[in-house]
Coordinates of C-alpha atoms in Angstrom, one line a residue:
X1 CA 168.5 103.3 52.5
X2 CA 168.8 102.2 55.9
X3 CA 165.9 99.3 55.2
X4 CA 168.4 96.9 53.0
X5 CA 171.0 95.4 55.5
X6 CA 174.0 97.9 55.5
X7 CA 176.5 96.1 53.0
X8 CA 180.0 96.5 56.2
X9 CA 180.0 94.0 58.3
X10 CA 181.9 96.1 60.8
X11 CA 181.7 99.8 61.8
X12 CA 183.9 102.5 62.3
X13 CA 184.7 103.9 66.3
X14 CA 185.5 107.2 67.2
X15 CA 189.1 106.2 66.6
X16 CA 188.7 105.1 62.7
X17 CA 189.5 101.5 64.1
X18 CA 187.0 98.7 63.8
X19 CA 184.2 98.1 66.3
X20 CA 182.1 94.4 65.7
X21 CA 178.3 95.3 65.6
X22 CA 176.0 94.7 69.3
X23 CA 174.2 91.5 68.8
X24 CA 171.0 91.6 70.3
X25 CA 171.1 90.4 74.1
X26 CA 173.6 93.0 74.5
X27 CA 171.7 96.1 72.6
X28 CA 168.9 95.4 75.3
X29 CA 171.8 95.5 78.0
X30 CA 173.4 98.6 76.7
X31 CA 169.8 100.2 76.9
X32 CA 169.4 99.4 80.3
X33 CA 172.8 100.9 81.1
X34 CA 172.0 103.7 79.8
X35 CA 168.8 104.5 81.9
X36 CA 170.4 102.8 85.3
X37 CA 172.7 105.8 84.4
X38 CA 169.9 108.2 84.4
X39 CA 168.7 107.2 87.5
X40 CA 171.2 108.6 89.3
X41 CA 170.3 112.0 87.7
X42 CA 168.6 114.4 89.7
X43 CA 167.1 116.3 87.2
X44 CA 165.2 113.6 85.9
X45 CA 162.1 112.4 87.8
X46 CA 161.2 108.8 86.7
X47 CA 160.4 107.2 83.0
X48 CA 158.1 110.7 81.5
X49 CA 161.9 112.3 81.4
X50 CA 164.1 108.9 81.3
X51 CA 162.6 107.9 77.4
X52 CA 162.4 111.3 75.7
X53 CA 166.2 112.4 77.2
X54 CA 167.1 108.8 75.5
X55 CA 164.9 109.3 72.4
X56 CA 167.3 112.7 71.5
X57 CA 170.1 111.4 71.7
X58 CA 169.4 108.2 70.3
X59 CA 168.1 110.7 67.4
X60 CA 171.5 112.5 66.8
X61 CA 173.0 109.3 66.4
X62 CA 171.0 107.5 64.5
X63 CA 171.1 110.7 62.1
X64 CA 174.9 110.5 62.1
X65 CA 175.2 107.3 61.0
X66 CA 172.7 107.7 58.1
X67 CA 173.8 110.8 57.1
X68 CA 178.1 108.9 56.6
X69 CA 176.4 106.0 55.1
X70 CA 174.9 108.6 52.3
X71 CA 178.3 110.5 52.5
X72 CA 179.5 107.2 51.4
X73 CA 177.1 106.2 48.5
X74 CA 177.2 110.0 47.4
X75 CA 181.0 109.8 46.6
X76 CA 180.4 106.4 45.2
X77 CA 178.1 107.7 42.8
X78 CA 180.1 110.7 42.3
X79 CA 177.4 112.9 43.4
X80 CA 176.3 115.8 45.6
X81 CA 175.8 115.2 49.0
X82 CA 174.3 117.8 51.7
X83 CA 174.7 117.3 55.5
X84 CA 171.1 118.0 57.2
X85 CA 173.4 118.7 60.3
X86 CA 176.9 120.2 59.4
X87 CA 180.3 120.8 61.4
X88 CA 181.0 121.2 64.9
X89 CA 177.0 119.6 65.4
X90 CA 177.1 116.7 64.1
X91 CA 177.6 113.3 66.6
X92 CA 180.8 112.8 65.3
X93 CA 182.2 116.5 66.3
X94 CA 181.1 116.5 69.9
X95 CA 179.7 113.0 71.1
X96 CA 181.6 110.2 69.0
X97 CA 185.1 110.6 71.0
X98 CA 184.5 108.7 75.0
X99 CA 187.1 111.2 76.0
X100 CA 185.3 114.4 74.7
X101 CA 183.5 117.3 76.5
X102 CA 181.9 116.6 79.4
X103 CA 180.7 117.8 82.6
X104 CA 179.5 121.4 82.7
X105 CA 181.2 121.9 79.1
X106 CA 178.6 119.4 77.9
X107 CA 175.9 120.7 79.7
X108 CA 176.9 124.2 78.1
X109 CA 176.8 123.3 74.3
X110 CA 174.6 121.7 74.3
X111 CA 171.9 123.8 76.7
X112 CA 173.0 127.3 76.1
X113 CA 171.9 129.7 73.4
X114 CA 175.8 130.6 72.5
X115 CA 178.4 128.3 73.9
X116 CA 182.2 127.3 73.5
X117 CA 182.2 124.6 71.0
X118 CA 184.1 121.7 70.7
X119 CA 187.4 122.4 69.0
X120 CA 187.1 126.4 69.8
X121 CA 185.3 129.2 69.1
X122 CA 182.0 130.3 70.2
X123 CA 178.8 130.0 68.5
X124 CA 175.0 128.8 69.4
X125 CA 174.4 126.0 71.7
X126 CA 173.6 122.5 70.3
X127 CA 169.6 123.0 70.7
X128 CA 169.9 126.7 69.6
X129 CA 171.1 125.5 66.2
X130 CA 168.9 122.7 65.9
X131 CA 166.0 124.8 66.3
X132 CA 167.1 127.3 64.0
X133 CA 167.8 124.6 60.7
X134 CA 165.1 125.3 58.0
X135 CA 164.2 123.7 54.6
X136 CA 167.1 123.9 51.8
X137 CA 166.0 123.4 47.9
X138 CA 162.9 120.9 48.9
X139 CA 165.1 119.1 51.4
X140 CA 162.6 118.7 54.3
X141 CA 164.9 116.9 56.7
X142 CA 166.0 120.0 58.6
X143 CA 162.5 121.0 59.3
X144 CA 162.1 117.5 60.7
X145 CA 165.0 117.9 62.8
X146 CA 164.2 122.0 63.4
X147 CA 160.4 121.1 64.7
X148 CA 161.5 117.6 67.1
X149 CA 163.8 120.1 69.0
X150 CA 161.9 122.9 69.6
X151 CA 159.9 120.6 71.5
X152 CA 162.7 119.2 73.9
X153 CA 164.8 119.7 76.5
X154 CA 167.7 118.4 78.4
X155 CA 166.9 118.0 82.2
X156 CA 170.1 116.1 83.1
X157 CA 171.8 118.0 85.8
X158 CA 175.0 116.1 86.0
X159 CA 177.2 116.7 82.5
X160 CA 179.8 113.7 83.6
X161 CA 175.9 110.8 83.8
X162 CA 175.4 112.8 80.6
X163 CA 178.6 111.6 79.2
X164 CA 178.2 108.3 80.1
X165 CA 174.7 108.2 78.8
X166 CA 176.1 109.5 75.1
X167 CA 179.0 106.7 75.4
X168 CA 176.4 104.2 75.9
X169 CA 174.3 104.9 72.6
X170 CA 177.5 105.7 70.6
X171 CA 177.7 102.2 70.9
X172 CA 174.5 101.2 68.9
X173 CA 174.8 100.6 64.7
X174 CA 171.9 102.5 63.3
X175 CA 173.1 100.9 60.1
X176 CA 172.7 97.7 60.9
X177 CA 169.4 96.1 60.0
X178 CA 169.5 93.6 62.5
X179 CA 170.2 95.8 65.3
X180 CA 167.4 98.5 63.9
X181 CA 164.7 95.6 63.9
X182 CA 166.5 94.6 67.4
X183 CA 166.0 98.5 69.0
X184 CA 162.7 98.6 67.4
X185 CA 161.2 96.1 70.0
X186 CA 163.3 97.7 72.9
X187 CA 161.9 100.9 72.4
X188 CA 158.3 99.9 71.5
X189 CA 158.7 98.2 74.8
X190 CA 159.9 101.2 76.5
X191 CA 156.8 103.3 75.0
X192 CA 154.4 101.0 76.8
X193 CA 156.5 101.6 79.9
X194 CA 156.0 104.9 79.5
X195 CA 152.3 105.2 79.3
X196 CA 152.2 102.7 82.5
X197 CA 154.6 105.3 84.5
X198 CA 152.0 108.1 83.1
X199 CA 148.8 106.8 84.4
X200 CA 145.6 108.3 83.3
X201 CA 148.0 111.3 81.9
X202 CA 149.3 109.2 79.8
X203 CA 148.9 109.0 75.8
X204 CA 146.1 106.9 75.0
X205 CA 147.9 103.2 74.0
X206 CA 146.6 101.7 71.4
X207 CA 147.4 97.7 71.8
X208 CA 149.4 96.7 68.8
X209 CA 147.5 93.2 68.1
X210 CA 144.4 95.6 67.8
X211 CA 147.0 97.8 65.7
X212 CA 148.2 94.9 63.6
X213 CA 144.5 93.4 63.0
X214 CA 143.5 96.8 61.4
X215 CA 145.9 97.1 59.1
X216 CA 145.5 93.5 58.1
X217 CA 141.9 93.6 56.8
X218 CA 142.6 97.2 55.7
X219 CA 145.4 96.0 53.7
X220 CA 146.9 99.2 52.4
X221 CA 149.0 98.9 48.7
X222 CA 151.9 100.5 47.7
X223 CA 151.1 103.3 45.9
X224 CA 148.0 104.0 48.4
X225 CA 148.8 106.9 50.8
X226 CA 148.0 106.0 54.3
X227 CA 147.1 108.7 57.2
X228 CA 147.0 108.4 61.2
X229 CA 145.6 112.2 62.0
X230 CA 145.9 111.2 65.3
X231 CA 149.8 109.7 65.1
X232 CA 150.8 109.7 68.8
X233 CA 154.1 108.0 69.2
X234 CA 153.4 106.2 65.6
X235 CA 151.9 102.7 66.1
X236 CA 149.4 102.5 63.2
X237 CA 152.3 104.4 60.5
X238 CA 154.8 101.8 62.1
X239 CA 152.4 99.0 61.5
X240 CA 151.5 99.7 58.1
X241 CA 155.3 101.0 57.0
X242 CA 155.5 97.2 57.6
X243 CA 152.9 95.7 55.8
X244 CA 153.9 98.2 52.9
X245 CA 157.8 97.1 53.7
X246 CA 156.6 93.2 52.1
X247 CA 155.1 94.8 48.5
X248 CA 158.5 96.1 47.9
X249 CA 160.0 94.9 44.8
X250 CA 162.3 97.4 43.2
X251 CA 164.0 100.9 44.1
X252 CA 161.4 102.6 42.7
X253 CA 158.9 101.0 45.0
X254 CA 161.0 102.0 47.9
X255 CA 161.6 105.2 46.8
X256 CA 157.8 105.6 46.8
X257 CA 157.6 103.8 50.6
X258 CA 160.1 106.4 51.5
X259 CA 158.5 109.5 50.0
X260 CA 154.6 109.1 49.6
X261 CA 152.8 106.5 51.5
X262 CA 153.0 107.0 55.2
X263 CA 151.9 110.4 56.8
X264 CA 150.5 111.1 60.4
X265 CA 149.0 114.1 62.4
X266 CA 150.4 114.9 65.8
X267 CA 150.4 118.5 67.8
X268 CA 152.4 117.2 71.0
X269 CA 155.6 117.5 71.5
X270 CA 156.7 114.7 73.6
X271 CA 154.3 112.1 71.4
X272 CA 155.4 113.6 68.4
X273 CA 159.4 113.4 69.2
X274 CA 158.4 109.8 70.5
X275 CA 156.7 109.0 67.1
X276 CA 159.6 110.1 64.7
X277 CA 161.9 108.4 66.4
X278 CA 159.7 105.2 66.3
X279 CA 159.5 105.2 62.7
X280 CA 162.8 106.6 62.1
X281 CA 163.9 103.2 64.0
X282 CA 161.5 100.9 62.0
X283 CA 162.8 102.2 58.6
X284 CA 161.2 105.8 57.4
X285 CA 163.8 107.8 57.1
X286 CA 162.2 111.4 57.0
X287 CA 158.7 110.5 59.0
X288 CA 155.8 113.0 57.4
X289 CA 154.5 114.2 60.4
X290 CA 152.6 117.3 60.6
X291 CA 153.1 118.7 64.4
X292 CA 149.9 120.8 64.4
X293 CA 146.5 119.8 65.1
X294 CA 144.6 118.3 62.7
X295 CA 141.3 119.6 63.0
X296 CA 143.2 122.9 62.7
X297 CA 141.5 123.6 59.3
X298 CA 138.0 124.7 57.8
X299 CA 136.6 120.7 56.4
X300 CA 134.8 122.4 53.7
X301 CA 138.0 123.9 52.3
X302 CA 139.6 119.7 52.3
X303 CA 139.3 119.2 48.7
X304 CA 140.6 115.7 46.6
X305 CA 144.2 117.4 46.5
X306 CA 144.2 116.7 50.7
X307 CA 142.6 113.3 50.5
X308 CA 143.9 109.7 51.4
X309 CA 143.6 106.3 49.9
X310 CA 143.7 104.7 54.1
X311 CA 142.8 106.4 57.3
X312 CA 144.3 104.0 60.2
X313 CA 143.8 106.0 63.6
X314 CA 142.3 105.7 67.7
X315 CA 141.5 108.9 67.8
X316 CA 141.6 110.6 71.4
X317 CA 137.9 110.7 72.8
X318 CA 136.9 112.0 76.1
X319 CA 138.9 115.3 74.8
X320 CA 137.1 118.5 74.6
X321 CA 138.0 121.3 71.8
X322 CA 138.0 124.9 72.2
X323 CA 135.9 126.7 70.0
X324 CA 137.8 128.1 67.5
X325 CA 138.8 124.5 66.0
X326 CA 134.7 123.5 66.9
X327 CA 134.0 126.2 63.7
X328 CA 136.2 124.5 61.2
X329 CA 133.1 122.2 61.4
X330 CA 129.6 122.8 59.6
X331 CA 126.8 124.3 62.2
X332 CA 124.8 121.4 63.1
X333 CA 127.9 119.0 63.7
X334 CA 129.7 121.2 66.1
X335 CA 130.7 119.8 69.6
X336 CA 133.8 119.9 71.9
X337 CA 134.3 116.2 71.5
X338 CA 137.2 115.3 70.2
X339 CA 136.4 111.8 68.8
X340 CA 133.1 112.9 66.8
X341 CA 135.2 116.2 65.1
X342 CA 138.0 113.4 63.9
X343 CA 135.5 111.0 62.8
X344 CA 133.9 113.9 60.6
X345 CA 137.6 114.8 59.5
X346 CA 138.0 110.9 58.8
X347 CA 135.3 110.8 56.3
X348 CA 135.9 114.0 54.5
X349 CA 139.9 113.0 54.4
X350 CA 138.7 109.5 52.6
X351 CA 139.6 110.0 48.3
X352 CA 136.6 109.7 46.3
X353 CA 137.8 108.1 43.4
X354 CA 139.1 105.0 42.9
X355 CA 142.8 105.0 44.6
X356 CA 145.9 103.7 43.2
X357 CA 145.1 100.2 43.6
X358 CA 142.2 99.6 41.9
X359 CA 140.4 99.4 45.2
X360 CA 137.6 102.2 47.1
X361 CA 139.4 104.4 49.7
X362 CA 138.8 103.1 53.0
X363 CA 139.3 103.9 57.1
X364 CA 139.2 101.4 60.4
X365 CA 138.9 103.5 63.5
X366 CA 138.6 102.8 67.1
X367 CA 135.7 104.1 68.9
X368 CA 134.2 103.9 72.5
X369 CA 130.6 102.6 73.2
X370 CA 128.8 105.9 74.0
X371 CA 129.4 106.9 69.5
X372 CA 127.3 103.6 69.0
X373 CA 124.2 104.7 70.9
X374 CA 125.1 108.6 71.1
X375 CA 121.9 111.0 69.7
X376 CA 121.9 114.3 68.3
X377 CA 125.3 115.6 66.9
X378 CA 126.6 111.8 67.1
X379 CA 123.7 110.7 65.6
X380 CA 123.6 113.1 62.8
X381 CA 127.4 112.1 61.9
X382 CA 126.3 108.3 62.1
X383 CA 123.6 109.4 59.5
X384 CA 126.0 110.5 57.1
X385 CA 128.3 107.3 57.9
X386 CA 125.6 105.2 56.5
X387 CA 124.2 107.3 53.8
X388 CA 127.6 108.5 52.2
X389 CA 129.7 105.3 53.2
X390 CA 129.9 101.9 52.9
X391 CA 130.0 101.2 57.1
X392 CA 130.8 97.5 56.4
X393 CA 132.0 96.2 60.0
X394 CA 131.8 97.1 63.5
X395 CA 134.2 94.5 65.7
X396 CA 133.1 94.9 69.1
X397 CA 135.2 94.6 71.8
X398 CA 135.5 93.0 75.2
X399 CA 136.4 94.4 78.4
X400 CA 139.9 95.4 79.3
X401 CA 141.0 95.9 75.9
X402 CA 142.9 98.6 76.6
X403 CA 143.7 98.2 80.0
X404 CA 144.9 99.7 82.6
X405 CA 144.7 103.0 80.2
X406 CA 141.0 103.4 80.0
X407 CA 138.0 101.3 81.4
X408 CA 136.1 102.5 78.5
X409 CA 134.4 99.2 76.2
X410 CA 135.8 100.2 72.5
X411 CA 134.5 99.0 68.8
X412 CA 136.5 99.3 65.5
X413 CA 134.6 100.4 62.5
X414 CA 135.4 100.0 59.1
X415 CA 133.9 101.8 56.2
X416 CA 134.9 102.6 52.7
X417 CA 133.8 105.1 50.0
X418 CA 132.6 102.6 47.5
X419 CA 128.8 103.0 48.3
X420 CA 126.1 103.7 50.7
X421 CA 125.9 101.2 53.4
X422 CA 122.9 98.3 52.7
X423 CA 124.0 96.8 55.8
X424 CA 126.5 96.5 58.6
X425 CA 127.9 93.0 59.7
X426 CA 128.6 93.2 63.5
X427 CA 131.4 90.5 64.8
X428 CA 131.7 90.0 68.6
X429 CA 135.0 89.3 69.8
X430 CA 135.2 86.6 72.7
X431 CA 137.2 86.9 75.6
X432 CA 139.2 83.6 76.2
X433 CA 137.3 81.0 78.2
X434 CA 136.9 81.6 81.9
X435 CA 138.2 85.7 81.8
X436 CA 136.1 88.6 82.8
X437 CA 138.1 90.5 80.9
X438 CA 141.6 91.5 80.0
X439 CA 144.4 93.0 82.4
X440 CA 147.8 94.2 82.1
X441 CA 149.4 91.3 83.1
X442 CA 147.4 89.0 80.7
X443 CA 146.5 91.5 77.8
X444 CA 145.2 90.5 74.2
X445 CA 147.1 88.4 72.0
X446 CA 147.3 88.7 68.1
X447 CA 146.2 85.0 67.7
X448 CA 143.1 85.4 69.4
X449 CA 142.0 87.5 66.1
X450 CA 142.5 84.8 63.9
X451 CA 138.8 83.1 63.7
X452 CA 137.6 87.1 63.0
X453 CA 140.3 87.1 60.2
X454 CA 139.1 83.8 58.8
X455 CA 135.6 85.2 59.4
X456 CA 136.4 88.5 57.5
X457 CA 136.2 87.1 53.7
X458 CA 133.4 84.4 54.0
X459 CA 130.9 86.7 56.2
X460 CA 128.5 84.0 57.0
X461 CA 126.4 84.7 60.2
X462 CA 126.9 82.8 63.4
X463 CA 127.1 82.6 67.5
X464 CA 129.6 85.5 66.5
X465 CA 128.4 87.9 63.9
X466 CA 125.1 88.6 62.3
X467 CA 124.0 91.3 60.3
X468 CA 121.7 94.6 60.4
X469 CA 120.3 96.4 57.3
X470 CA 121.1 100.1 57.1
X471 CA 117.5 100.4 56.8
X472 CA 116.6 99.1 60.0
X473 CA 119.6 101.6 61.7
X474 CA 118.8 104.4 59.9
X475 CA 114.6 104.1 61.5
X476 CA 116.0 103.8 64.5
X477 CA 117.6 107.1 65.0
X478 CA 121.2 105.4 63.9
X479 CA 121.6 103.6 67.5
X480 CA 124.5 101.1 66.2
X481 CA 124.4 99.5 69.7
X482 CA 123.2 96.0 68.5
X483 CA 123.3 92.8 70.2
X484 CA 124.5 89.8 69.3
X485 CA 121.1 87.9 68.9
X486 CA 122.6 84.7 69.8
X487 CA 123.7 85.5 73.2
X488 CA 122.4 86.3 76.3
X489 CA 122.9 90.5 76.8
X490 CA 124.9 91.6 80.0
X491 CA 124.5 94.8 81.8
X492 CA 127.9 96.1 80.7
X493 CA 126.7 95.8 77.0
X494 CA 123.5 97.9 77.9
X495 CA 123.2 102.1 76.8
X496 CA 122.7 104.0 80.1
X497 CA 119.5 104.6 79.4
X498 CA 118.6 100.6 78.7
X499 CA 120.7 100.5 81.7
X500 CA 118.4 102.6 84.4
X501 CA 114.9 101.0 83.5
X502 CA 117.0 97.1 83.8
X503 CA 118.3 98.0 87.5
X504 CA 115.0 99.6 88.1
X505 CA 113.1 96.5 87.2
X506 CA 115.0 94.5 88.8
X507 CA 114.5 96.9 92.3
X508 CA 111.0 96.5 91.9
X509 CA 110.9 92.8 91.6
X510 CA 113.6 92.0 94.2
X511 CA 110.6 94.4 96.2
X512 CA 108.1 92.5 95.6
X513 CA 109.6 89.5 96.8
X514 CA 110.9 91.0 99.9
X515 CA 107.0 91.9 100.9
X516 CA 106.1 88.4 99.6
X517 CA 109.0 86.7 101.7
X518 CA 107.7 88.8 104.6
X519 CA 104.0 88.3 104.3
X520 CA 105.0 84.1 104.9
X521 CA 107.1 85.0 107.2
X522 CA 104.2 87.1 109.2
X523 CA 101.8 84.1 108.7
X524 CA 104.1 81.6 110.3
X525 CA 104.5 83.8 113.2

């Protein structure tokens, strides 16, 4: 398993000499190498083709050097061992060797539906073959591997940069732990850079101390399954591979890690080539991600077979869904917004029984303002949230939260199938003394989540959270836009419509001090 520190010290070249592993100032230099490299391309047109170029090929590698670490325990164990990529496609055939094809020869194999390959003979093309791998006797790694390339492609004009990229990565350990956790950061890092070079085209960014506070009070178990329909480039499975990571306590709990807890939802292709190789890099070594959408199927056909113990997801709002998917939904709940069809997928994915642990089975989603105080199909979902559900928490959020991806004010619910809701306990979260809000350059920290965390188990009211009964929600139409009583309400909190009648009040008395300022005025003249 490639999350136990691999037991060599040292690694093998393309030579069969010894090469010392990358500590971990120079892994971050290597990767900037590499895409200083790419800049010189002029097929490639800024970050949105620099990452996903370096994702692929930091794929092949990475499952080269798992597959000869298997090789290895296989022959061990003296036991049967099957390549998901076999000879001449593997990295060690065609990339391993600094001194091997390159220039338009590269650009050939690996681009061209049937190619000279390395060594001689013709057959398909790198990608060609890729594509084509399917399933073998329940062994779903080639699907994997078949579905992430039929969703990429290599822009690099120049075969020669393209060399010197693959030399580059040849020169990072996927079998080292340290290096892993090390490449981890870099690329998580990259991601954000990603979305920033995107702009309002980019992926929706979830900020990972919102990320990591979810799946804290959320708390999945091993032996709980946990779902992101809504994976993206894998931030909530990453987070909660890692909370699962510290329950581990014997090769049948990691066998189960590996093979039954973490599965995601993503019908994108660059997101969902982004996501694999996120959690390949964090530990999961075949990621169980379904690249279709998930709101693909009927909900009344979901039965307990389909259903999760955790739902962890942001699930794109704003969004609109064509109207084939809006009639996998019942009559009265149809709409094309995205966010309200996931939320109803949410809560029909969510087990019904007790799961694994002992404990009810349980979701924390992100949501924007407008779902708090929306009316008719909104409002007929939020009915069902507090009638069916246990909604025990709504966090709201400040401003910038997710900035600079979206303006939009969020809120994290948290709900659970062990009742219907009696009431819901609302917790404001403060911005840091003298902020308006939160930028890019001085974003949200983890830390500032610890009074909520401390908060979380006592649930006493204060100047931060108070509590509403269901009741009371339910008579008024399921508007969940409340207030913290304690403090004074700004216009940004307000519902448009609460909005309107405040700046119109406000018009009409700033008018009727104009007259009055004009009437003295008059007088004195």
């Amino acid at each position: 398993m490639i999350c136990k520190p691999y037991s060599m010290p040292r690694h093998k070249n393309a030579n069969g000499g010894q090469a010392p592993l990358t500590p971990s100032q120079p892994l971050g230099t290597l990767i900037k190498s590499a895409r200083q490299i790419m800049r010189k391309d002029k097929g490639l047109n800024g970050d949105l083709d620099r990452l996903p170029l370096l994702t692929w090929i930091m794929f092949l590698k990475f499952l080269d050097d798992l597959e000869q670490q298997r090789e290895e325990e296989a022959q061990l164990g003296r036991k049967k061992f099957r390549l998901a990529i076999e000879h001449p496609y593997r990295w060690r055939d065609w990339a391993a060797n600094p001194q091997g094809i390159t220039g338009d020869e590269l650009l050939s194999f690996i681009n061209q539906d049937e190619s000279r390959l390395p060594g001689g003979g013709r057959g398909a093309g790198l990608f060609a073959h890729l594509r084509s791998l399917a399933s073998v006797d329940g062994d779903d790694r080639r699907e994997v591997i078949a579905t992430v390339f039929r969703g990429v492609d290599n822009r690099m004009k120049s075969g020669y940069l393209l060399r010197d990229v693959i030399n580059k990565v040849a020169a990072i350990h996927f079998t080292s732990s340290e290096e892993l956790h090390t490449l981890g950061a870099l690329y998580e890092s990259m991601l954000r850079e990603m979305r920033d070079a995107a702009g309002d085209s980019g992926e929706f960014y979830t900020p990972r101390p919102v990320v990591r506070f979810m799946v804290d009070v959320t708390d999945p178990q091993l032996g709980e399954t946990v779902l992101d329909p809504a994976s993206g480039t894998g931030g909530f499975l990453v987070e909660a591979y890692n909370h699962l990571s510290t329950q581990v306590k014997t090769v049948a709990d990691r066998k189960q890690l590996q093979s039954e807890s973490i599965v995601g939802c993503e019908p994108k292709q660059l997101p969902y080539l982004l996501g694999q190789m996120n959690l390949l890099l964090h530990g999961l070594d075949a990621p169980q991600i379904d690249p279709g959408n998930a709101l693909r199927f009927k909900l009344s056909e979901i039965g307990e077979k389909d259903r999760v113990d955790v739902v962890l997801t942001n699930p794109p709002f704003g969004g609109e869904e064509e109207k084939g998917v809006q009639g996998n939904f019942p009559e009265d709940r149809q709409t094309a917004e995205t966010a309200l069809l996931f939320l109803q997928l949410i809560m029909r994915k969510l087990r019904r029984q007790s799961t694994p642990s002992g404990r009810a089975a349980r979701a924390a989603v992100v949501v924007p303002d407008g779902f708090l105080f929306g009316d008719g199909v909104c409002a007929r979902i939020k009915e069902e949230l507090l009638k069916e559900f246990n909604l025990h928490t709504i966090v709201r959020l400040p401003n910038g939260v997710f900035s600079p991806y979206t303006p939009i004010r969020t809120n994290l619910l948290f709900f659970d199938r062990s009742r219907p809701t009696n009431e819901v306990w609302y917790y404001e979260h403060p911005l840091p003394d003298g902020r308006k809000g939160y930028t890019k350059t001085l974003p949200l920290q983890f830390d500032e989540f610890r009074t909520c965390l401390e908060w979380w188990e006592s649930r006493l009211e204060n100047d931060r959270a108070w509590k509403v009964p269901a009741s009371e929600l339910l008579a008024s139409g399921c508007n969940l836009d409340r207030k913290n009583p304690r403090s004074r309400i700004g216009f940004e909190h307000l519902p448009p419509e609460q909005l309107a009648e405040t700046i119109l009040s406000k018009e009409l008395q700033i008018s009727a001090l104009m007259r009055e300022i004009q009437d003295v005025l008059g007088s004195r003249a």
